[in-house]
CSV table of C-alpha atoms in Angstrom, one decimal:
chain,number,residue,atom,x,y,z
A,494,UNK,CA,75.3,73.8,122.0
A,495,UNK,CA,78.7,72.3,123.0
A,496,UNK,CA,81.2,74.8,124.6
A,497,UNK,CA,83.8,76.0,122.7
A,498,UNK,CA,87.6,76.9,123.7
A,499,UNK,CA,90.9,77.7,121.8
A,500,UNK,CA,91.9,73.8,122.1
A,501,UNK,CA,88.8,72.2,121.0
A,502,UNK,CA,86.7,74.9,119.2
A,503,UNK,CA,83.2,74.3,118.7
A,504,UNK,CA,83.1,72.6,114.6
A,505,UNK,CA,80.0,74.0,112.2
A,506,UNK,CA,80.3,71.8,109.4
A,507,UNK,CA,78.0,73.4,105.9
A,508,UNK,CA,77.4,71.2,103.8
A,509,UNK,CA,76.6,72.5,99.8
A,510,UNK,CA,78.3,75.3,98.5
A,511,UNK,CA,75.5,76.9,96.6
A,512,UNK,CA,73.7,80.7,97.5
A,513,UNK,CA,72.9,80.0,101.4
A,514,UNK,CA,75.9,77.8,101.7
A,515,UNK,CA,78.6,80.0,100.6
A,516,UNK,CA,77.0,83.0,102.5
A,517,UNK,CA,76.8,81.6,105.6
A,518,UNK,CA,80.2,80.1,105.4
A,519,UNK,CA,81.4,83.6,104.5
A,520,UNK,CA,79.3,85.1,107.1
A,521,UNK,CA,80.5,82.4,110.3
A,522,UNK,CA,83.8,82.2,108.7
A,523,UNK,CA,84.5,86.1,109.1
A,524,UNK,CA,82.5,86.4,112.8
A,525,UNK,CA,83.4,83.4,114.2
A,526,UNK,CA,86.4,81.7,112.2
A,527,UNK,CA,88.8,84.8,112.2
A,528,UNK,CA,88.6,85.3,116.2
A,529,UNK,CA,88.9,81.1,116.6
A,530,UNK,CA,85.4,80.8,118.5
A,531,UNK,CA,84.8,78.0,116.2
A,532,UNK,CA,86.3,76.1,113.2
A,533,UNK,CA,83.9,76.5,110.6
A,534,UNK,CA,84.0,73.8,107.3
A,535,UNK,CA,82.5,74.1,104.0
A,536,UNK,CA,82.0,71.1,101.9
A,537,UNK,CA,81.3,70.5,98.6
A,538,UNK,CA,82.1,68.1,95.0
A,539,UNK,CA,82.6,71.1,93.1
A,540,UNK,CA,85.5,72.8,93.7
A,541,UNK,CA,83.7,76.4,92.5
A,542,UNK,CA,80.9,78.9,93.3
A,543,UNK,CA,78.6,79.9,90.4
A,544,UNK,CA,75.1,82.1,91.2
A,545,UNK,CA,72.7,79.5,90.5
A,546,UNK,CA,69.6,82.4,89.4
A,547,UNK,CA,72.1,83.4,86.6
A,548,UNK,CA,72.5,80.0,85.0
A,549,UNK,CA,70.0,80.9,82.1
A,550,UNK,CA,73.3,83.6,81.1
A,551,UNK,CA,75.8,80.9,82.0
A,552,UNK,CA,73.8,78.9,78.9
A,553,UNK,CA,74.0,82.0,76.4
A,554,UNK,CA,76.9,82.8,77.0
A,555,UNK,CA,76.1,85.8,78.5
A,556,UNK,CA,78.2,85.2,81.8
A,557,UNK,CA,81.6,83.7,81.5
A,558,UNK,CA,81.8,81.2,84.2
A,559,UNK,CA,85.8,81.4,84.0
A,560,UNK,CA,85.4,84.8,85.2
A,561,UNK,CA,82.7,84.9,87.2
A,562,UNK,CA,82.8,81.6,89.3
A,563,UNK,CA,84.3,81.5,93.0
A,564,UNK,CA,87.0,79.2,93.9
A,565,UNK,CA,86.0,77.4,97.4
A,566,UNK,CA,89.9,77.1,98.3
A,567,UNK,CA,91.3,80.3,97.7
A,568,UNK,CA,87.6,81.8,99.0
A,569,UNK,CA,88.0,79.9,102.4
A,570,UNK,CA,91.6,81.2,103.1
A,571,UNK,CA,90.9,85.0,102.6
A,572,UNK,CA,87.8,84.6,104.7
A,573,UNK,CA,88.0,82.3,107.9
A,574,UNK,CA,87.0,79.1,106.9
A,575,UNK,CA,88.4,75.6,105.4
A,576,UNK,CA,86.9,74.2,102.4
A,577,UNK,CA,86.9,70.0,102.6
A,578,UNK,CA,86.1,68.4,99.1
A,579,UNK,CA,83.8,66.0,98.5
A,580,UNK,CA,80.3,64.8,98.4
A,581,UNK,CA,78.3,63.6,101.3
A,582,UNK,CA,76.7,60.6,100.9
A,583,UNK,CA,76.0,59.3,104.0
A,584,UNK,CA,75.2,60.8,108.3
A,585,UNK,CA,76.1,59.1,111.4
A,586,UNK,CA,73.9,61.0,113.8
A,587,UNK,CA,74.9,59.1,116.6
A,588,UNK,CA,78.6,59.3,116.1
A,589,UNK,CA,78.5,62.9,114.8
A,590,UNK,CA,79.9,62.5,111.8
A,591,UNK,CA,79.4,63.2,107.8
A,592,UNK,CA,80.5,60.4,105.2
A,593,UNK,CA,82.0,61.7,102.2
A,594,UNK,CA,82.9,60.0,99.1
A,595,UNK,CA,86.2,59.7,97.3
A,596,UNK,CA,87.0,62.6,94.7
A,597,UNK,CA,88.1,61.9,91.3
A,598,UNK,CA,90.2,63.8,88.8
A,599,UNK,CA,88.7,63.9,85.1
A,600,UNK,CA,91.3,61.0,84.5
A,601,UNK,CA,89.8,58.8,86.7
A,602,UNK,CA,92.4,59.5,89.2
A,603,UNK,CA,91.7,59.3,92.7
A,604,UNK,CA,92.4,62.9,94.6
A,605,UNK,CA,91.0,62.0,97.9
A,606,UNK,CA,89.8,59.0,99.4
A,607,UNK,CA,86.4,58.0,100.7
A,608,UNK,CA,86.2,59.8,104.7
A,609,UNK,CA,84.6,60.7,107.1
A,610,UNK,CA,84.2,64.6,109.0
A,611,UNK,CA,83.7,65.0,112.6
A,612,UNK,CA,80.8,68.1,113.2
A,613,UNK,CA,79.4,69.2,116.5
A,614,UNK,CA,76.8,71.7,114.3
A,615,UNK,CA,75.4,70.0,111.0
A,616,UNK,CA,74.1,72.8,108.1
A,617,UNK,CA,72.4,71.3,105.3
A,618,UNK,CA,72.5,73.3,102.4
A,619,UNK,CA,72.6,71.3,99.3
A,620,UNK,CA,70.1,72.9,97.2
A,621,UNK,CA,67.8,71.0,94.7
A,622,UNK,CA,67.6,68.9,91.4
A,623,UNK,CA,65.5,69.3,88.4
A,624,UNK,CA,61.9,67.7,88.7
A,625,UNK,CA,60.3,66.3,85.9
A,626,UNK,CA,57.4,64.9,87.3
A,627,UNK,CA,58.0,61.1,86.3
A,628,UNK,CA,57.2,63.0,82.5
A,629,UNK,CA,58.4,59.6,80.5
A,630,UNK,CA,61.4,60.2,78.2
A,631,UNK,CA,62.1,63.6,79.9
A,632,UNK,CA,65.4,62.7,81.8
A,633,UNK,CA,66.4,61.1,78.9
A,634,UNK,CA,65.9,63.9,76.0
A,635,UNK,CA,65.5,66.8,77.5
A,636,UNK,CA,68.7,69.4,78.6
A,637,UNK,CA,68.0,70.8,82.2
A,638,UNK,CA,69.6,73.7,84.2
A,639,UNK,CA,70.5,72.6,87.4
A,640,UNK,CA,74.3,73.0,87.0
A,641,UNK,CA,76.7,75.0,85.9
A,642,UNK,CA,77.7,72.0,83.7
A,643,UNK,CA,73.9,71.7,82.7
A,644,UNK,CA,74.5,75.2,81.3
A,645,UNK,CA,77.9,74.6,79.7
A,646,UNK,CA,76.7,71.5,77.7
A,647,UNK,CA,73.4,73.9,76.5
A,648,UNK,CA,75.6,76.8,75.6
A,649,UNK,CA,77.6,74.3,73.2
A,650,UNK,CA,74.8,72.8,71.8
A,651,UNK,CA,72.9,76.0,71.0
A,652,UNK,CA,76.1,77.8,69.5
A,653,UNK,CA,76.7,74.1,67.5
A,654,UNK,CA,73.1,73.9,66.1
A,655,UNK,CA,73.5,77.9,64.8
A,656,UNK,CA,77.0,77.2,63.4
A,657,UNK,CA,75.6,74.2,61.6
A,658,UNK,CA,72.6,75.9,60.3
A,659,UNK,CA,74.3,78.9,58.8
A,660,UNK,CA,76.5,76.6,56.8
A,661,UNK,CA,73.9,74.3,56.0
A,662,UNK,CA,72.8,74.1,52.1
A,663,UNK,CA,69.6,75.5,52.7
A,664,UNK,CA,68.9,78.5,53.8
A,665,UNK,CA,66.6,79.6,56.8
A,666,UNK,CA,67.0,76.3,58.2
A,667,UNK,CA,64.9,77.0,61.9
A,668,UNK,CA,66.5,75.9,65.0
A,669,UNK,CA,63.7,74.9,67.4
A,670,UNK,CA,63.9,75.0,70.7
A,671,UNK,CA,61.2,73.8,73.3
A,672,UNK,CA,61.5,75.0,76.8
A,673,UNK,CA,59.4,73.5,79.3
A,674,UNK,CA,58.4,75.6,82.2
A,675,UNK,CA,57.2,79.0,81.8
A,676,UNK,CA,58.3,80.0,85.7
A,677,UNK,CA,61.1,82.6,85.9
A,678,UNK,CA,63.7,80.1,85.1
A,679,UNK,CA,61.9,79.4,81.8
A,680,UNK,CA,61.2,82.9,80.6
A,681,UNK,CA,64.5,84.4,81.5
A,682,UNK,CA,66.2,81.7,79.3
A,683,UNK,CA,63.9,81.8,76.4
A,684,UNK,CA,64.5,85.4,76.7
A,685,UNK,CA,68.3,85.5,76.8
A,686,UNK,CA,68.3,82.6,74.0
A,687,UNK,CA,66.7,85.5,71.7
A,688,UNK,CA,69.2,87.9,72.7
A,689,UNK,CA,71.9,85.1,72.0
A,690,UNK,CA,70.8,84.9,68.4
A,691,UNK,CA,70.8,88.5,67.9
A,692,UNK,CA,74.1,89.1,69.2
A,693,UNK,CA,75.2,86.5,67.3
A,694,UNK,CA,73.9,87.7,63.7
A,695,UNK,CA,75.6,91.0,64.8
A,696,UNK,CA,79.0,89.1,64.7
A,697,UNK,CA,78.3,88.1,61.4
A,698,UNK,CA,76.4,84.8,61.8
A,699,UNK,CA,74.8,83.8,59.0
A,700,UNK,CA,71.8,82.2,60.9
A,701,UNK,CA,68.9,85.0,61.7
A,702,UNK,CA,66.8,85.8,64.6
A,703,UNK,CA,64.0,84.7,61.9
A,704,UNK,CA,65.4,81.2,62.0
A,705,UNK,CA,65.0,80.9,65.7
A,706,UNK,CA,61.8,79.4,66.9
A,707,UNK,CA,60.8,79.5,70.5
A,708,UNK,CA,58.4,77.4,72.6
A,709,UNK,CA,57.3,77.9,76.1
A,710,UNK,CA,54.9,75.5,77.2
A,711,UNK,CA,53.3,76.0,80.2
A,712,UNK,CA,50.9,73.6,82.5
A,713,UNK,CA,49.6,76.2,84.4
A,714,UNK,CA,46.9,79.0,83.1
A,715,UNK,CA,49.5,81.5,82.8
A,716,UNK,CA,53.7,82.4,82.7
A,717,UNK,CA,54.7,83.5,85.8
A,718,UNK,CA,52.4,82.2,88.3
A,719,UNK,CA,53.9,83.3,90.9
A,720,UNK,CA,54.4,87.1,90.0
A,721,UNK,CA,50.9,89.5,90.0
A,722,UNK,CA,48.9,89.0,86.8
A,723,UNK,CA,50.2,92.3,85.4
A,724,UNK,CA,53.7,91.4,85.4
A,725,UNK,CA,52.9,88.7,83.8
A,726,UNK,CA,51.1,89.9,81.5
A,727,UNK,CA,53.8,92.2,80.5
A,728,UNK,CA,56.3,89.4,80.5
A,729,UNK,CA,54.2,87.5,78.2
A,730,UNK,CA,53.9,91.3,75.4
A,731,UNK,CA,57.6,91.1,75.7
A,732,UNK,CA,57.7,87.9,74.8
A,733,UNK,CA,55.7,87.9,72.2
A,734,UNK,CA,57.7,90.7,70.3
A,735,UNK,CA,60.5,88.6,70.2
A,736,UNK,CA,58.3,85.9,68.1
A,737,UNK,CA,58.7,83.5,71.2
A,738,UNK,CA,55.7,81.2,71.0
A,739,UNK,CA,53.6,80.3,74.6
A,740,UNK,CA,51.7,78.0,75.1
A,741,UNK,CA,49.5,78.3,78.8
A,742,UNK,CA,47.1,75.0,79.8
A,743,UNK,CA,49.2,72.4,77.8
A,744,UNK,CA,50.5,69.8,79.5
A,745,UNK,CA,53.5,68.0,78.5
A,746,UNK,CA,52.8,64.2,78.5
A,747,UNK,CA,56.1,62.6,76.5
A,748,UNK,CA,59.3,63.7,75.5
A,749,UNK,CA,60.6,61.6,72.3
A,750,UNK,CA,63.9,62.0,70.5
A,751,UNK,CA,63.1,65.1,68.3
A,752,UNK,CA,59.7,65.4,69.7
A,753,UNK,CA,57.8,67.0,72.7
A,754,UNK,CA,54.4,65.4,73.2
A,755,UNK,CA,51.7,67.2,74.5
A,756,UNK,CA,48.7,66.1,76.6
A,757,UNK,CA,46.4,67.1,73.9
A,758,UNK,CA,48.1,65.0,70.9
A,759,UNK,CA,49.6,67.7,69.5
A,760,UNK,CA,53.2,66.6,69.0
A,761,UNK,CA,56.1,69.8,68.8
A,762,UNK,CA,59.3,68.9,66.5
A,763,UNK,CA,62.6,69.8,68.5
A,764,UNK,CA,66.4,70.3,68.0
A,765,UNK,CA,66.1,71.2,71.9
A,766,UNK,CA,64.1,70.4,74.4
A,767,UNK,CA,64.6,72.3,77.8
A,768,UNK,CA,63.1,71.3,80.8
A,769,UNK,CA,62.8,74.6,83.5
A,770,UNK,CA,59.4,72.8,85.2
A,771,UNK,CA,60.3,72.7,88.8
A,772,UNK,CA,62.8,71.2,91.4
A,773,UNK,CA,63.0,68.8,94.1
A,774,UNK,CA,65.2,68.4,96.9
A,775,UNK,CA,67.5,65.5,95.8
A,776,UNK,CA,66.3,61.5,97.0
A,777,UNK,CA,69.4,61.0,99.6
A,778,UNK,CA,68.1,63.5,101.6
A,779,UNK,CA,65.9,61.0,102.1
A,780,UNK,CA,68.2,57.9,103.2
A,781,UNK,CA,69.7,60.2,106.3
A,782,UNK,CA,67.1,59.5,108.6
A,783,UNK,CA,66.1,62.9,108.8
A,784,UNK,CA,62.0,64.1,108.7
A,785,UNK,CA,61.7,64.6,105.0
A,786,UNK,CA,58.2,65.9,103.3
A,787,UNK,CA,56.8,64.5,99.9
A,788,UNK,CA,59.7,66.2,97.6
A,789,UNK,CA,62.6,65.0,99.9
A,790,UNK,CA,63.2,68.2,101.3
A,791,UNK,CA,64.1,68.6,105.0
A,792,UNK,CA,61.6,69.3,107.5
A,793,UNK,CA,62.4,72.3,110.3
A,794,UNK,CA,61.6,74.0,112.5
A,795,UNK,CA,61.2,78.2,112.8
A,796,UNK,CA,64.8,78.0,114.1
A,797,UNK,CA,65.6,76.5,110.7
A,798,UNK,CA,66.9,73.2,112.6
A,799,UNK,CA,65.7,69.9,111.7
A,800,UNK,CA,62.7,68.3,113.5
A,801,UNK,CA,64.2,64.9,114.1
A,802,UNK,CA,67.7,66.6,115.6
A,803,UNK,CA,68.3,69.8,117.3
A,804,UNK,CA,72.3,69.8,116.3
A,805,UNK,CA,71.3,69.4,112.7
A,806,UNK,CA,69.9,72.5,110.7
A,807,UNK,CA,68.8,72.6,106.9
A,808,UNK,CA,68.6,76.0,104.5
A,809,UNK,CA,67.7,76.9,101.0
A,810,UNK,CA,66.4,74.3,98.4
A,811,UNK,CA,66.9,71.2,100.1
A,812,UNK,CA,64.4,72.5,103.3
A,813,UNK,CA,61.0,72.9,104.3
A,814,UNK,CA,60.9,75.6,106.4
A,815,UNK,CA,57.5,77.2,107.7
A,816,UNK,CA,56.7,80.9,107.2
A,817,UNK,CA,56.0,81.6,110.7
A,818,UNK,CA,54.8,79.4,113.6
A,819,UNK,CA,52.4,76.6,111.6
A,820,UNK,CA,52.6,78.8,108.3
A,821,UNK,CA,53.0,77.6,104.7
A,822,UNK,CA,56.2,76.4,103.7
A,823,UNK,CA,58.7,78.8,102.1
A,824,UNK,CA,58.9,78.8,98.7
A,825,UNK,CA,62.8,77.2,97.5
A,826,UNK,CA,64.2,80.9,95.9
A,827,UNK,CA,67.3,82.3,96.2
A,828,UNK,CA,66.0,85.1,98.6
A,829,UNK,CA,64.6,83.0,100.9
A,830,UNK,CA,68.3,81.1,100.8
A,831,UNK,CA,69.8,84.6,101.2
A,832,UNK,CA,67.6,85.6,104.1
A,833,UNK,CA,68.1,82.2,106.1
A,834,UNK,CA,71.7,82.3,105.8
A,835,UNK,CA,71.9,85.8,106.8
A,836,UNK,CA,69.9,84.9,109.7
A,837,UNK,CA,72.1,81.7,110.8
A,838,UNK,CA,75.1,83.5,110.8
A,839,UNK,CA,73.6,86.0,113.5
A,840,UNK,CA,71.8,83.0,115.3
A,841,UNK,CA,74.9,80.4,115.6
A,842,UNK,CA,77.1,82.9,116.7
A,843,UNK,CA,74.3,83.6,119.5
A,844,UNK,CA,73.8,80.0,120.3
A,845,UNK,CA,77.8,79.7,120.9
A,846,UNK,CA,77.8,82.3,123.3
A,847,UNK,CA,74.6,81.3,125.3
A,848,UNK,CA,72.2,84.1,124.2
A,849,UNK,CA,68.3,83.4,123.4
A,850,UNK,CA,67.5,83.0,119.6
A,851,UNK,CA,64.3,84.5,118.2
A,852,UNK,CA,62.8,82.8,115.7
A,853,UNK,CA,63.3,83.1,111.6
A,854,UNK,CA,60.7,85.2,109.8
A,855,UNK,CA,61.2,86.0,106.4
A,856,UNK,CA,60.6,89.3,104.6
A,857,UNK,CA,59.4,89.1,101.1
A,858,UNK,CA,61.3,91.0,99.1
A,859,UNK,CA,59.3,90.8,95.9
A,860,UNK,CA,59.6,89.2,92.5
A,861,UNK,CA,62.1,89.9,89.4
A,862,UNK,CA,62.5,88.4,86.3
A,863,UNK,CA,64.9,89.8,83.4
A,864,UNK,CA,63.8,89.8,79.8
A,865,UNK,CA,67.4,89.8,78.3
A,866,UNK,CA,69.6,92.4,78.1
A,867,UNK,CA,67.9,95.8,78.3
A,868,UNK,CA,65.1,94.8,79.7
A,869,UNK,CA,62.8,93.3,83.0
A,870,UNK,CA,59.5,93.2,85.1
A,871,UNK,CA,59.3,92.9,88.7
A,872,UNK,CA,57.3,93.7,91.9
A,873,UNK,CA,58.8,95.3,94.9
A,874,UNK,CA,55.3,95.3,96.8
A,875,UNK,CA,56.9,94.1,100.2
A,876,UNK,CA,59.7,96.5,99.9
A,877,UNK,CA,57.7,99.7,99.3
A,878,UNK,CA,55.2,98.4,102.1
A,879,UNK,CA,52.9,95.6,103.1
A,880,UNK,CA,49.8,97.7,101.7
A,881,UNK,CA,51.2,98.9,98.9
A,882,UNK,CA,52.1,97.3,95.4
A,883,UNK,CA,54.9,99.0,93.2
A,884,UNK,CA,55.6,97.3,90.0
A,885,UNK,CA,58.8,97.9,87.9
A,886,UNK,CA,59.5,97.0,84.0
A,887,UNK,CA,62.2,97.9,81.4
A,888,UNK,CA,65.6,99.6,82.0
A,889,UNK,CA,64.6,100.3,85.6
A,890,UNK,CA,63.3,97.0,86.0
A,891,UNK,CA,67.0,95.5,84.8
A,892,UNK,CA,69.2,97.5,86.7
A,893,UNK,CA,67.6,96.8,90.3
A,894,UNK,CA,67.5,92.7,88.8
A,895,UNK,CA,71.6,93.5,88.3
A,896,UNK,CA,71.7,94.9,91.8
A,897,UNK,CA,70.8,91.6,93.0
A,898,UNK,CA,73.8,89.7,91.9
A,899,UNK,CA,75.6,92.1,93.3
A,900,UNK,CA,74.4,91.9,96.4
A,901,UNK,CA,75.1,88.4,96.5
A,902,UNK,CA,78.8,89.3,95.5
A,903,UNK,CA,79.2,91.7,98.5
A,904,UNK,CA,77.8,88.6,101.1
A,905,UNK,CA,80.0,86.4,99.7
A,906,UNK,CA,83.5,89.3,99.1
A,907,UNK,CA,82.2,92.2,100.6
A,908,UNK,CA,81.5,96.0,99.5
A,909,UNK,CA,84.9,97.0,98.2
A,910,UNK,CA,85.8,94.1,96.5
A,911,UNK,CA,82.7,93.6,94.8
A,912,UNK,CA,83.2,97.6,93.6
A,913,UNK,CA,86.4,96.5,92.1
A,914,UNK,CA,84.5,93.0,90.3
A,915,UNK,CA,81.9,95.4,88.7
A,916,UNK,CA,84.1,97.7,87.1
A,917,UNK,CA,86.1,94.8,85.9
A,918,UNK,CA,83.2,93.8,84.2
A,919,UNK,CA,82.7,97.1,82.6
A,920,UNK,CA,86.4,97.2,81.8
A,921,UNK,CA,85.9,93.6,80.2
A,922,UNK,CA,83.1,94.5,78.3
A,923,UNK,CA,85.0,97.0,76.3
A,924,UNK,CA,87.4,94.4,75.5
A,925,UNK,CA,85.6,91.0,75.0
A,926,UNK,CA,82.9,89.8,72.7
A,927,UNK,CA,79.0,90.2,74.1
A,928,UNK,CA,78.6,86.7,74.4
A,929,UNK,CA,81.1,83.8,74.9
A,930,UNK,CA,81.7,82.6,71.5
A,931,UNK,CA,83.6,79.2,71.6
């Protein structure tokens, strides 16, 4: 690792704003910013933070992005670090150097020119895009949730479809909704749409939670594949009592305007089509001349650096990185992007000042997946013990699956100020509607 000194400090450039990203450049940024040991950059095109696990609110109107988002600017000056804006779309390995495109205004209006940014440590951490599988007709009809925008443009055309049902001359008129994916992603929104419609008939809609009809379609044998059986199978009761329809072992083979095709002929009429399937790491990942694996995402090592260049290190989504020396690649979740970033913040800061750096090993911290407002199923196996499983549902179940944004609020402002966010929410609460309205 290059030497660092007051005149020429040692430059850890993060690329992607996202969970890891902002953590890390919180964590480096208080540690090693502050006390000038090195000058530590964040870039990213969006000029704000969102939780990306919480999107599925951000589309019901659950979570108020106005409130809730991060500004990267004001973010970077109370905490040690400086916030460049822009895409990368390009790496000069040999030169050092990140290429970043120009930045445009929603006028069209150029705000800063195309550039380039000098790094002497390279941290990839752009997280990952919606994959649909080559599915034909699916990038072009279906709605995803990648993006905070992705969730902003399904909010508005759930809360347009209600509006126009209610005042449509027929009455009971069913919006149907088709969401593709029953993974958490998938359940959490079809569960939070539910709650949507409820709150909204509560505010004197007139469209009913009898209206709303649900579809989860799922590939695999069973929702939740990933969580113990039992969860799922509680997930899937829940479900259920909510008149949300699953469907486990059908295959989606076309999406149509209108329509969702399934590999077995039988074809679904849709107002919405959702698709919550799986991600990939995005296809210029794959122009940098880095190792990539089949889904574009980086290949490292147990030191989370990348195998093709030891000054270059990849986290989150957008990485491959083993469990263990020759283990299975780690699964792209927001704990394992919590956990690396937490690490890298610890292992940099060691790597500037000469010391040894053990290698990453993650510590499973369980599964959770919320069921709307009141209510959730998890596992905390791996915190309880190795040998041990200890499942959680309902109220409990919620309130520990709240606890994690919060603890992603206290990496990224720390304890006290994320005290004060909470019971601004509360306070808010009292004040605003349930659910964003307009």
């Amino acid at each position: 690792m290059t030497a660092s000194n007051a005149a020429n400090p040692h430059r850890i450039v993060i690329v992607g704003g996202g969970a890891g990203g902002i953590e890390l450049a919180t964590g480096l940024g208080r540690s090693l910013g502050r006390a000038q040991r090195a000058e530590v950059i964040l870039v990213d095109g969006a000029s704000t933070h969102i939780w990306k696990p919480l999107l599925h609110e951000v589309a019901t109107g659950a979570l108020n992005t106005g409130e809730d988002e991060v500004n990267y600017f004001a973010h970077a000056w109370r905490n040690g670090y400086r916030f460049e804006y822009g895409w990368m779309t390009g790496l000069d390995r040999d030169s050092k150097e990140i290429v970043l495109a120009e930045v445009r205004d929603e006028d069209g209006v150029v705000m800063a020119e195309p550039r380039r940014l000098r790094y002497d440590t390279l941290v990839i951490a752009v997280g990952a895009i919606a994959n649909d599988f080559g599915t034909p007709g699916a990038a072009e009809h279906c709605m995803f949730l990648n993006t905070p925008e992705d969730a902003e443009r399904l909010r508005k055309r759930i809360l347009a479809l209600t509006f126009a049902a209610s005042a449509n001359a027929h009455p009971g008129t069913p919006l149907r909704i088709a969401i593709i994916g029953a993974g958490p992603t998938g359940v959490e929104l079809a569960a939070e749409i539910h709650h949507t419609i409820c709150e909204l008939h509560h505010y004197g809609s007139n469209f009913t939670p009898a209206q709303l009809e649900i579809t989860l379609i799922e590939a695999g044998d069973r929702i939740l594949a990933a969580a113990p059986p039992a969860l799922a199978d509680y997930a899937r009761a829940e479900l259920e009592k909510r008149r949300i329809q699953l469907f486990t072992h059908r295959r989606v083979a076309e999406v149509q305007p209108g329509n969702v095709v399934l590999a077995d002929g039988t074809v679904l009429a849709v107002d919405v089509a959702v698709w919550a399937a799986g991600v990939k790491a995005s296809p210029w990942l794959a122009e940098l001349g880095l190792a990539v694996n089949r889904q574009n995402q980086i290949e490292v090592t147990t030191t989370l650096q990348t195998v093709t260049d030891p000054a270059i290190f990849a986290i989150g989504d957008c990485s491959s990185a083993p469990d263990g020396e020759g283990g299975k690649p780690l699964s792209a979740t927001a704990q394992v992007a919590h956990q690396e970033a937490e690490w890298l913040v610890k292992a940099l800061g060691d790597r500037l000042a000469g010391r040894p750096v053990k290698p990453f090993v993650f510590k499973p911290q369980g599964i959770m997946v919320s069921l709307g407002k009141h209510t959730a199923v998890g596992s905390l196996a791996a915190i309880v013990g190795p040998k041990r499983n200890y499942y959680v549902e309902g109220r409990g179940a919620k309130l520990i699956y709240a606890s994690l944004y919060r603890i992603h609020q206290a990496a990224v402002h720390g304890w006290v100020l994320t005290a004060l966010l909470w019971m601004g929410d509360k306070l808010r609460r009292v004040a605003r509607p349930a659910i964003k309205l307009h």
